[in-house]
PDB file of C-alpha atoms in Angstrom:
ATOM      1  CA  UNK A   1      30.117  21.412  -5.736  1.00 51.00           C
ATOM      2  CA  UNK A   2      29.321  18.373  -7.794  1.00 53.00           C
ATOM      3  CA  UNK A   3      31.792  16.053  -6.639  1.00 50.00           C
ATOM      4  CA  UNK A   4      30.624  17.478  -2.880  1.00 51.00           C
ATOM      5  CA  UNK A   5      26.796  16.213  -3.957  1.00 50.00           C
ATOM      6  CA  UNK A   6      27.926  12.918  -5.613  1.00 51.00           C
ATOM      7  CA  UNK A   7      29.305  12.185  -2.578  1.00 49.00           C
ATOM      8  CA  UNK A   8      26.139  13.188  -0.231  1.00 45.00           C
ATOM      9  CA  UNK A   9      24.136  11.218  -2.585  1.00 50.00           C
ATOM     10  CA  UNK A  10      26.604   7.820  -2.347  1.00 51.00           C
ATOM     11  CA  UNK A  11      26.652   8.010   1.580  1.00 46.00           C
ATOM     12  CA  UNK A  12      23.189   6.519   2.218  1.00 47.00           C
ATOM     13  CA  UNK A  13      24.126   4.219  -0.157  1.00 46.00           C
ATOM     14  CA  UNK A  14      27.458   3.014   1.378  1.00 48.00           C
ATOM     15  CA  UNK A  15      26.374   3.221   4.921  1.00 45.00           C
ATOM     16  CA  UNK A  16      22.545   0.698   4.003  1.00 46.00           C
ATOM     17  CA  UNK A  17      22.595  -2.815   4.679  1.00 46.00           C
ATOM     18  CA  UNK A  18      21.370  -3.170   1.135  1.00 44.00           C
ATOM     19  CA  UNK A  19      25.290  -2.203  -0.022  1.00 45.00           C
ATOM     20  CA  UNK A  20      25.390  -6.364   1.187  1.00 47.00           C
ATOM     21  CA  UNK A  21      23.062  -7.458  -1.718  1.00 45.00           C
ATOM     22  CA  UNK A  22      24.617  -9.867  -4.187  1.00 48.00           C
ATOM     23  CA  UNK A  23      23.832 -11.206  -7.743  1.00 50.00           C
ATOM     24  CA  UNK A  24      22.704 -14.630  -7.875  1.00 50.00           C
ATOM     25  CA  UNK A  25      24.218 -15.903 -10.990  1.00 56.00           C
ATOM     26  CA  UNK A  26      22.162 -18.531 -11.932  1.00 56.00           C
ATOM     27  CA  UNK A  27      18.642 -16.142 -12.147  1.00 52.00           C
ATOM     28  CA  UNK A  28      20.742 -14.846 -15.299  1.00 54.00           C
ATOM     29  CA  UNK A  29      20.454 -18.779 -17.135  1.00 59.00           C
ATOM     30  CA  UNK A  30      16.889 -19.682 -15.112  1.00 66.00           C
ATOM     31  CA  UNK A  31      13.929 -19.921 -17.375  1.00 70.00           C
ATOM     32  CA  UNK A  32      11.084 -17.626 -15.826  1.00 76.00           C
ATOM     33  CA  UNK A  33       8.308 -18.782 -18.299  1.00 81.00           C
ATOM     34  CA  UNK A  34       5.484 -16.122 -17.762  1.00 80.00           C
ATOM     35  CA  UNK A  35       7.949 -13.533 -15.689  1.00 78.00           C
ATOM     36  CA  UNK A  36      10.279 -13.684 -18.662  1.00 83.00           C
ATOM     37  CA  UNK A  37      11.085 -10.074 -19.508  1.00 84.00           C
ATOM     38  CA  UNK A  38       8.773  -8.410 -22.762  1.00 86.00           C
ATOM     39  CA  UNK A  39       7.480  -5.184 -24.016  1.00 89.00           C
ATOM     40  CA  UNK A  40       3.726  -5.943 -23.774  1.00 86.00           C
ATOM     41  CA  UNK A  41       3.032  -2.760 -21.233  1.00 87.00           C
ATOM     42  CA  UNK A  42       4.458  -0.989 -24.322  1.00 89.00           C
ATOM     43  CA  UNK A  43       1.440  -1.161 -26.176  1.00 88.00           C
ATOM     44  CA  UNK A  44      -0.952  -0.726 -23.428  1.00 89.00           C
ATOM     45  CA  UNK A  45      -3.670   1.949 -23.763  1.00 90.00           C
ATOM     46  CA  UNK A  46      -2.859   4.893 -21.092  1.00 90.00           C
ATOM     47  CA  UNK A  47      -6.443   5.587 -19.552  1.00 92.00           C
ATOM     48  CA  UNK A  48      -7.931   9.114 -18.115  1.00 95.00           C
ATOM     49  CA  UNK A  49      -4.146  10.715 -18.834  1.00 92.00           C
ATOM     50  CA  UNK A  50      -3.970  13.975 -17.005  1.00 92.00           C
ATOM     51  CA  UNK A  51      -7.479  13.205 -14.850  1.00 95.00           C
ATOM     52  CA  UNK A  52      -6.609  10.019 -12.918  1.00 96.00           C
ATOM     53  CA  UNK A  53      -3.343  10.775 -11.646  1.00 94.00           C
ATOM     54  CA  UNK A  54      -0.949   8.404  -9.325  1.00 94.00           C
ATOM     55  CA  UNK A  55      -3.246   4.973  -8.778  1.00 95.00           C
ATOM     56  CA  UNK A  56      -1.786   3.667  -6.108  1.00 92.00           C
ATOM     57  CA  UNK A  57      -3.673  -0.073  -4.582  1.00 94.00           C
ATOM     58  CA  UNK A  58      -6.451  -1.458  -7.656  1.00 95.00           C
ATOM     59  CA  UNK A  59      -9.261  -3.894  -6.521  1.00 96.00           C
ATOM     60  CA  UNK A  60     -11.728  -5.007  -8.777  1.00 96.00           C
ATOM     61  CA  UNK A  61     -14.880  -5.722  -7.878  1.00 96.00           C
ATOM     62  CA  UNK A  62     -17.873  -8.738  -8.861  1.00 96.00           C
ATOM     63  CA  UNK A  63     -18.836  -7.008 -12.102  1.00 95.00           C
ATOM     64  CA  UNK A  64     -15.105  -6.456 -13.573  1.00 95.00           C
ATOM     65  CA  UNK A  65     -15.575  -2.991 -11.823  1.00 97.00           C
ATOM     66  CA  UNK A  66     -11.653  -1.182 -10.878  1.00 97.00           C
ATOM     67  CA  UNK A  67     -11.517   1.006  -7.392  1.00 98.00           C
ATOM     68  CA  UNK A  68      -8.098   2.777  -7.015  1.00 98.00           C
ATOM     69  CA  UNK A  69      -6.864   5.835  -4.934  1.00 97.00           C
ATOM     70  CA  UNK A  70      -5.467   8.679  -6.830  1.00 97.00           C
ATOM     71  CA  UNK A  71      -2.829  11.216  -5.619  1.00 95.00           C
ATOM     72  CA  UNK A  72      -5.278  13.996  -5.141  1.00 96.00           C
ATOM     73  CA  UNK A  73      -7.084  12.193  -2.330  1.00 96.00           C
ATOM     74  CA  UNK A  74      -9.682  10.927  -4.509  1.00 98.00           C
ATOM     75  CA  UNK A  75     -11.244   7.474  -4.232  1.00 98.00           C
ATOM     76  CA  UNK A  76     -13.309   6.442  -7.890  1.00 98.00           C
ATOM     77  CA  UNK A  77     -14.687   3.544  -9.744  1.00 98.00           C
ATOM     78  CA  UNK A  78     -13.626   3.068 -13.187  1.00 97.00           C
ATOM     79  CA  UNK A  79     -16.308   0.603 -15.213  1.00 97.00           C
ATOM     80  CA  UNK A  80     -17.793   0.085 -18.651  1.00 95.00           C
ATOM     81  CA  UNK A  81     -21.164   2.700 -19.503  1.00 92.00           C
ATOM     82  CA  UNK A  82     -24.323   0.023 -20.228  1.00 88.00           C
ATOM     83  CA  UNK A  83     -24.732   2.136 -23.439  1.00 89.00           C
ATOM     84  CA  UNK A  84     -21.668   2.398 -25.497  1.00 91.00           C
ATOM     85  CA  UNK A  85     -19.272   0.271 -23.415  1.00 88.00           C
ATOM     86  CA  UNK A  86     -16.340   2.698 -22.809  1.00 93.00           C
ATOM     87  CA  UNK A  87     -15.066   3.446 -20.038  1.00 95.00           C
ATOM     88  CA  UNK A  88     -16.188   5.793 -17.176  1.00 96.00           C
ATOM     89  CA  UNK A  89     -15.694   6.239 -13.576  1.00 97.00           C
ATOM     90  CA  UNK A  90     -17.335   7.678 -10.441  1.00 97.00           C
ATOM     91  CA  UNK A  91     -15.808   9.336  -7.285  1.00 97.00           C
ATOM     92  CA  UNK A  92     -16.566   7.422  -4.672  1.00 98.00           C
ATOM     93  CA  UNK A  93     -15.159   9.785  -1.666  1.00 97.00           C
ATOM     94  CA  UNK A  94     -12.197  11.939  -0.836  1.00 97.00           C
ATOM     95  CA  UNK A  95      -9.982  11.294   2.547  1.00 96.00           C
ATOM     96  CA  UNK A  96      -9.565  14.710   2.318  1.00 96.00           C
ATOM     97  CA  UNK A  97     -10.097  18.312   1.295  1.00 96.00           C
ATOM     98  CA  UNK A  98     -11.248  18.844  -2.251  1.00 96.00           C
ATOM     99  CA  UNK A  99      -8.795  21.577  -3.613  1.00 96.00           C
ATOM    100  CA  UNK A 100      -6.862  22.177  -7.167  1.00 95.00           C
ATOM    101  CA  UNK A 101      -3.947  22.165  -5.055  1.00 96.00           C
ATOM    102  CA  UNK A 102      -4.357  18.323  -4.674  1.00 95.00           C
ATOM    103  CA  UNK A 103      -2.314  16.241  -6.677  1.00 93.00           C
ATOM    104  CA  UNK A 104       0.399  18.516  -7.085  1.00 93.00           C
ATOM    105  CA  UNK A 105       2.698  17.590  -4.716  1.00 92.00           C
ATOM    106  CA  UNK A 106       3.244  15.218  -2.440  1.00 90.00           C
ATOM    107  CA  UNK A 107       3.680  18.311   0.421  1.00 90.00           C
ATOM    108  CA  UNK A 108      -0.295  18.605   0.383  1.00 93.00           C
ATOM    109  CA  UNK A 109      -1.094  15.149   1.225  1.00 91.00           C
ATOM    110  CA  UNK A 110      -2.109  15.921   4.542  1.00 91.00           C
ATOM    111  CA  UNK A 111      -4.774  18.519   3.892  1.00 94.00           C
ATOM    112  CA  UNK A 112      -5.869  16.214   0.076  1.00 95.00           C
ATOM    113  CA  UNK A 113      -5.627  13.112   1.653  1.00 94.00           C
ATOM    114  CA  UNK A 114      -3.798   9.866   0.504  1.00 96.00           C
ATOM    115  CA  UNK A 115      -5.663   6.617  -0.267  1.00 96.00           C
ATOM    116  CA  UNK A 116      -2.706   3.831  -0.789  1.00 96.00           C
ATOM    117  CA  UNK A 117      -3.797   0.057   0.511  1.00 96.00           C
ATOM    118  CA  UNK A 118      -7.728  -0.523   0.157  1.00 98.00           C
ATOM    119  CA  UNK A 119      -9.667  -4.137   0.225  1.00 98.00           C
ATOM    120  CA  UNK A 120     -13.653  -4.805  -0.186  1.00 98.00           C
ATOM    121  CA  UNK A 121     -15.337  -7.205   2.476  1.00 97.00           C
ATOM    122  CA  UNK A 122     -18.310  -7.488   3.737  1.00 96.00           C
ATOM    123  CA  UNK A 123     -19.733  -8.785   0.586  1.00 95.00           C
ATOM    124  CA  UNK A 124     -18.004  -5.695  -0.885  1.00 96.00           C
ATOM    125  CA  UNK A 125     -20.525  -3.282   0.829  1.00 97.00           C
ATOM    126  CA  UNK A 126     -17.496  -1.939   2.525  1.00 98.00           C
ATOM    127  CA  UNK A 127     -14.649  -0.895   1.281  1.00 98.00           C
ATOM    128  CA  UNK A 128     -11.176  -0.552   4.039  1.00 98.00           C
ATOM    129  CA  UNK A 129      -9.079   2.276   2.939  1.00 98.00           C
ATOM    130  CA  UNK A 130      -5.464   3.046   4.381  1.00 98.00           C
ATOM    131  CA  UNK A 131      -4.757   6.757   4.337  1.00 95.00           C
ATOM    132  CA  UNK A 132      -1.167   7.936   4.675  1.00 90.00           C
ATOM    133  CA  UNK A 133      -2.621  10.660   7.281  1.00 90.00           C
ATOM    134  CA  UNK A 134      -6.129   9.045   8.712  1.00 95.00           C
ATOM    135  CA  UNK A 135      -4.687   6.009   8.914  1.00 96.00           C
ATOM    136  CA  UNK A 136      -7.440   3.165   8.583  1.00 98.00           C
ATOM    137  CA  UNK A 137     -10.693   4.030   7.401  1.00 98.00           C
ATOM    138  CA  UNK A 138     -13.887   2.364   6.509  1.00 98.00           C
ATOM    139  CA  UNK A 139     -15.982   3.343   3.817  1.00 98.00           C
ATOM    140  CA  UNK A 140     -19.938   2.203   3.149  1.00 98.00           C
ATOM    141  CA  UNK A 141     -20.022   1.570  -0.549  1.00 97.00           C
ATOM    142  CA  UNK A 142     -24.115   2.355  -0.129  1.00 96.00           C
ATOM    143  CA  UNK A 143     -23.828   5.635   1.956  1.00 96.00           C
ATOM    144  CA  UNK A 144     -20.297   6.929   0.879  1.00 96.00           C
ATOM    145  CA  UNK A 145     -19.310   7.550   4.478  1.00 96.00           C
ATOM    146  CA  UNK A 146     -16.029   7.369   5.747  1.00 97.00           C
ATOM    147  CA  UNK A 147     -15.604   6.513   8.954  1.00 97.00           C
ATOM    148  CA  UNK A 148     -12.215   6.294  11.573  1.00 97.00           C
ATOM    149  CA  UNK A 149     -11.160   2.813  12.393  1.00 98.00           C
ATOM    150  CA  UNK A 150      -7.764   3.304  14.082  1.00 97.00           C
ATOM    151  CA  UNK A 151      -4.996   5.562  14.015  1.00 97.00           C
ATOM    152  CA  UNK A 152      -2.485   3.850  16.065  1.00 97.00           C
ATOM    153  CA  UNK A 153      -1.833   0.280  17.563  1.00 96.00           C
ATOM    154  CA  UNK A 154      -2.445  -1.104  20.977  1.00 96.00           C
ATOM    155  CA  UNK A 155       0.936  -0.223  22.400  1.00 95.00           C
ATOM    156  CA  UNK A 156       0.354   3.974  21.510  1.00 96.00           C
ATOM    157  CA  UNK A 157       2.722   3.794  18.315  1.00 96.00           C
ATOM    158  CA  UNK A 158       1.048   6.049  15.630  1.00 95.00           C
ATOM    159  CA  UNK A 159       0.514   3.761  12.446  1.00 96.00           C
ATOM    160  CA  UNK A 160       3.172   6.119  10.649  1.00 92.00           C
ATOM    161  CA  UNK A 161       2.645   5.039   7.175  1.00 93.00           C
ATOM    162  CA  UNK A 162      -0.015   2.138   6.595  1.00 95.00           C
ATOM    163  CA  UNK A 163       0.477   1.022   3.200  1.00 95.00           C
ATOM    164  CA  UNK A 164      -1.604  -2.224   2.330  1.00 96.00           C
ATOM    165  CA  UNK A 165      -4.427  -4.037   3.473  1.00 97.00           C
ATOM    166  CA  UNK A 166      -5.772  -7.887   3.545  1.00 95.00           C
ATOM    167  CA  UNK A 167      -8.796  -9.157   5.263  1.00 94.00           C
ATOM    168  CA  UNK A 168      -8.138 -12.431   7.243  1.00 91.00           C
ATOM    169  CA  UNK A 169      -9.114 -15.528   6.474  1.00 88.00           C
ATOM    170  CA  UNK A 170     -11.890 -16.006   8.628  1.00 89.00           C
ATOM    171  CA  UNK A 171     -12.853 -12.406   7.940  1.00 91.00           C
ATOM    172  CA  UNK A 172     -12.336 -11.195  11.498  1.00 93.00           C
ATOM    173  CA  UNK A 173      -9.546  -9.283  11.397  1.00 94.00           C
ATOM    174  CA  UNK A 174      -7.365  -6.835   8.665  1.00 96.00           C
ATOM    175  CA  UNK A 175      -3.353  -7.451   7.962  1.00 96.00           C
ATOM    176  CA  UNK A 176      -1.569  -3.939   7.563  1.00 96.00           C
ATOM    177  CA  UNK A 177       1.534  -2.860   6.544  1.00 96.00           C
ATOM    178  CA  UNK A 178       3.039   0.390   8.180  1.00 95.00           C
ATOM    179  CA  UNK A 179       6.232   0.768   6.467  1.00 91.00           C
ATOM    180  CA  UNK A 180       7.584   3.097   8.785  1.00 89.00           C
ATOM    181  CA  UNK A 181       7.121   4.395  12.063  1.00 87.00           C
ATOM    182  CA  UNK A 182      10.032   7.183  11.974  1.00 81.00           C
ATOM    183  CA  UNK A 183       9.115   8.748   7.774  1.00 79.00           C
ATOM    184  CA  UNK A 184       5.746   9.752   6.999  1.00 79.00           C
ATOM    185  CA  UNK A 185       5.224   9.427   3.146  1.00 78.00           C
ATOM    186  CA  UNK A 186       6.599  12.667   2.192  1.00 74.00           C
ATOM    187  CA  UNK A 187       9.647  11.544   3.295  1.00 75.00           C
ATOM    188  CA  UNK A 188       9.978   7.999   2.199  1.00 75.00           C
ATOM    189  CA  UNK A 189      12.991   8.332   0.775  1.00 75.00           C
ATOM    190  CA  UNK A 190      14.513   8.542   3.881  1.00 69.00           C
ATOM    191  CA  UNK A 191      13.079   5.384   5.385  1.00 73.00           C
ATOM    192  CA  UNK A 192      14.410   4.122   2.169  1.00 71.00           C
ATOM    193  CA  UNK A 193      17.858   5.228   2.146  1.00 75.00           C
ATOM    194  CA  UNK A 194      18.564   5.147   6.206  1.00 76.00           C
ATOM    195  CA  UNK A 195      18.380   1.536   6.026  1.00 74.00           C
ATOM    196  CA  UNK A 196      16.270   1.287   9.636  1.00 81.00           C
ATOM    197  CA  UNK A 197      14.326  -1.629  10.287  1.00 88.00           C
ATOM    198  CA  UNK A 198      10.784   0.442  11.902  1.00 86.00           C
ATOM    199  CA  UNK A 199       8.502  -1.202   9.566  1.00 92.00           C
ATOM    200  CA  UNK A 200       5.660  -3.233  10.937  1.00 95.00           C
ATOM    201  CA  UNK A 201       3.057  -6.014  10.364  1.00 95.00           C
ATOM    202  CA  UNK A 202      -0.161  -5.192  12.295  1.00 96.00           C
ATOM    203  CA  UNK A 203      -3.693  -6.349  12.816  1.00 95.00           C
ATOM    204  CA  UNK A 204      -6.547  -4.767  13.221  1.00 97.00           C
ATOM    205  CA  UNK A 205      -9.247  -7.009  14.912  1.00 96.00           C
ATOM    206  CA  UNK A 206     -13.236  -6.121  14.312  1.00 96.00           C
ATOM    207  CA  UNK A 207     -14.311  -7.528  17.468  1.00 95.00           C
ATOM    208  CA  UNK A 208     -12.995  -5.328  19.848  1.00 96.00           C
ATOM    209  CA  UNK A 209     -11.368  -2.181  17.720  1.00 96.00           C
ATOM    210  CA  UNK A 210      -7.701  -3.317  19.013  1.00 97.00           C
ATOM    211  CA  UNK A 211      -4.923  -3.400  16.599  1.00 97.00           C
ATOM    212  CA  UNK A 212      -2.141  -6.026  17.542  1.00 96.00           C
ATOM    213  CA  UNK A 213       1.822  -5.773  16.358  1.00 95.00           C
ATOM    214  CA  UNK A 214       2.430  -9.424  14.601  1.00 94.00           C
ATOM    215  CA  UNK A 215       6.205  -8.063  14.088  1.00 93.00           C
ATOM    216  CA  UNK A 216       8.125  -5.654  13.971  1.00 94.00           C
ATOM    217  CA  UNK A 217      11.499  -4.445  12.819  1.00 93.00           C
ATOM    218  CA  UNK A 218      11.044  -5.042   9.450  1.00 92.00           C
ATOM    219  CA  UNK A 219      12.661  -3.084   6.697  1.00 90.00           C
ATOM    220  CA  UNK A 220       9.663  -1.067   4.752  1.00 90.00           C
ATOM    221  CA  UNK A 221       6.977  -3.680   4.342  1.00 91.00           C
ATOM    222  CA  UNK A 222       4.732  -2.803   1.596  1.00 91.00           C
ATOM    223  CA  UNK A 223       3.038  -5.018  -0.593  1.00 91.00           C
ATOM    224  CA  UNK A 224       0.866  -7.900   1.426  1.00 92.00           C
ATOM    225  CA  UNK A 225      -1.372 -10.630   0.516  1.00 92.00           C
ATOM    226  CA  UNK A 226      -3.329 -13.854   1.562  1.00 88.00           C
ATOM    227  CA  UNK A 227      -1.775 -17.131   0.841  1.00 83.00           C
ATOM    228  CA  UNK A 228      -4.478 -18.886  -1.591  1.00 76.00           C
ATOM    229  CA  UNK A 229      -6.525 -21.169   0.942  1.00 70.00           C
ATOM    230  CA  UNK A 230      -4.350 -20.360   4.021  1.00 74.00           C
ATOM    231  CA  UNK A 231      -4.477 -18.080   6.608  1.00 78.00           C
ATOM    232  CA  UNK A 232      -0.955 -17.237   6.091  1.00 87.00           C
ATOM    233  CA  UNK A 233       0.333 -13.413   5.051  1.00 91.00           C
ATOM    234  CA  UNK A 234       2.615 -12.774   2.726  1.00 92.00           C
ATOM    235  CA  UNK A 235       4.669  -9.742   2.985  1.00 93.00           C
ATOM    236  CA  UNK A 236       7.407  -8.062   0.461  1.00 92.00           C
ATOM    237  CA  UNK A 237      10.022  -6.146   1.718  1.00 90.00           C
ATOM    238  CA  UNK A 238      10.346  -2.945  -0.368  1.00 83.00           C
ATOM    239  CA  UNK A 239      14.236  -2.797  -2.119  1.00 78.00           C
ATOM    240  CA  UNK A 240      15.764  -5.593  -0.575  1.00 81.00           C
ATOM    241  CA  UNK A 241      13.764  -8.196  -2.421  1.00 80.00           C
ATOM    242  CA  UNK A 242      12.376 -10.379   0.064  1.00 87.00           C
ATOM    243  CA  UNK A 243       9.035 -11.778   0.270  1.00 89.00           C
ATOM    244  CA  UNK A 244       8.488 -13.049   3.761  1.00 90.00           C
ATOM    245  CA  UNK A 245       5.455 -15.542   5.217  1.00 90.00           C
ATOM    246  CA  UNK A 246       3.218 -15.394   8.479  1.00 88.00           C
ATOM    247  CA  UNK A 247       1.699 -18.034   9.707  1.00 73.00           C
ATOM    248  CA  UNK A 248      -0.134 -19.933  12.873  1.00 50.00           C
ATOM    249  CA  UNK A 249      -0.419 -17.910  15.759  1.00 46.00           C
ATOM    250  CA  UNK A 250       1.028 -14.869  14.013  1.00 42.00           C
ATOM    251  CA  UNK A 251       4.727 -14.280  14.893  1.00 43.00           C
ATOM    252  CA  UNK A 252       6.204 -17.393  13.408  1.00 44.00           C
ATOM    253  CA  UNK A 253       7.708 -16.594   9.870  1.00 48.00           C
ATOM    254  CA  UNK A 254       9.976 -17.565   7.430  1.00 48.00           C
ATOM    255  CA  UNK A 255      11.577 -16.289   4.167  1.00 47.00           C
TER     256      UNK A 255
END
């Protein structure tokens, strides 16, 4: 039975384009300077253990301020009291049920809710929050309301599993990552191990609610930023290490 589950295990393994991956030899000899391996997180300070469980995207706001989504469905704002200076933190809204259940297992995501990419604009009065059910959501950092922005793209594809969020350059539009359009979250591992390009790079434009597909069979794009003073997109392909760059008229890329 064990040698029967090695093998099960191995066969995703063998049959994934990743199996292609070499070692570049000379990474081994290259000096990284600041990305030079250390033990620095060793002595970090693990905050809210047990409370604040499974931050996923962290932006931090004009005052030094932290806002993260937690595994329970929770959205919160970790800052420094005015008194004493510790730490504290706020819940700023749930994208889903409030339940003890939540945060116990990934199965319960849809009824708890999932907050994974978020980004302030707007002057940070509004906060964009991709939920691995809801999809793209809006929340008023004055009000607390969460409101719907879109749940699937122009062409009728559910956005599967959006995953991170940037605001365009000219602040008219929002980059998205939906690493998969087969595997929800609860079963990323698949989309992981099945090797299928289904990922896509979206947009979601203000003006008129439409969300555009810049490209598409990608292999799980996560991760996403803005170029410093560019409007191109950077993108990272999750396992196969590959960072990959939008730019222009959206479409045109290159590694």
């Amino acid at each position: 039975f064990a040698v029967l589950a090695l093998l099960v295990a191995a066969v995703p393994f063998l049959l994934s384009p990743l199996n292609d991956c070499v070692p570049i030899p000379e990474l081994a000899s290259r000096k990284l300077g600041a990305l030079e391996p250390n033990s620095l997180l060793s002595e970090a300070e693990h905050l809210f253990r047990g409370d604040l469980i499974g931050p996923e995207s962290l932006v931090v706001d004009s005052s030094g301020s932290i806002i993260t989504g937690l595994a329970d469905g929770r959205i919160v704002k970790i800052y420094e009291r005015e008194a004493d200076g510790k730490l504290t933190y706020t819940v700023l809204a749930r994208t889903g049920i409030d339940d003890p259940k939540c945060g116990k297992s990934i199965e319960f995501e849809d009824e708890c809710g999932r907050p994974l990419g978020l980004e302030l604009i707007n002057h940070e009065t509004t906060l964009i929050v991709l939920d691995s059910k809801r999809g793209v959501l809006s929340l008023d950092m004055a009000s607390k309301r969460l409101t719907t922005l879109a749940t699937h793209s122009d062409d009728g594809k559910k956005i599967t599993l959006p995953n991170a969020v940037v605001e365009s350059s000219n602040g008219k539009s929002l980059y998205i990552t939906d690493t998969s359009l087969v595997h929800r979250r609860n079963r990323i591992f698949w989309a992981a191990m099945s090797g299928a390009k289904t990922g896509r790079l979206l947009a979601y434009h203000f003006a008129n609610r439409s969300v555009t597909v810049i490209a598409d069979r990608l292999f799980m794009p996560n991760g996403l930023a803005r170029e410093h003073q560019s409007s191109c997109v950077l993108v990272a392909m999750t396992m196969i290490g590959e960072v990959k760059r939008y730019r222009g008229k959206c479409g045109h890329h290159r590694r």
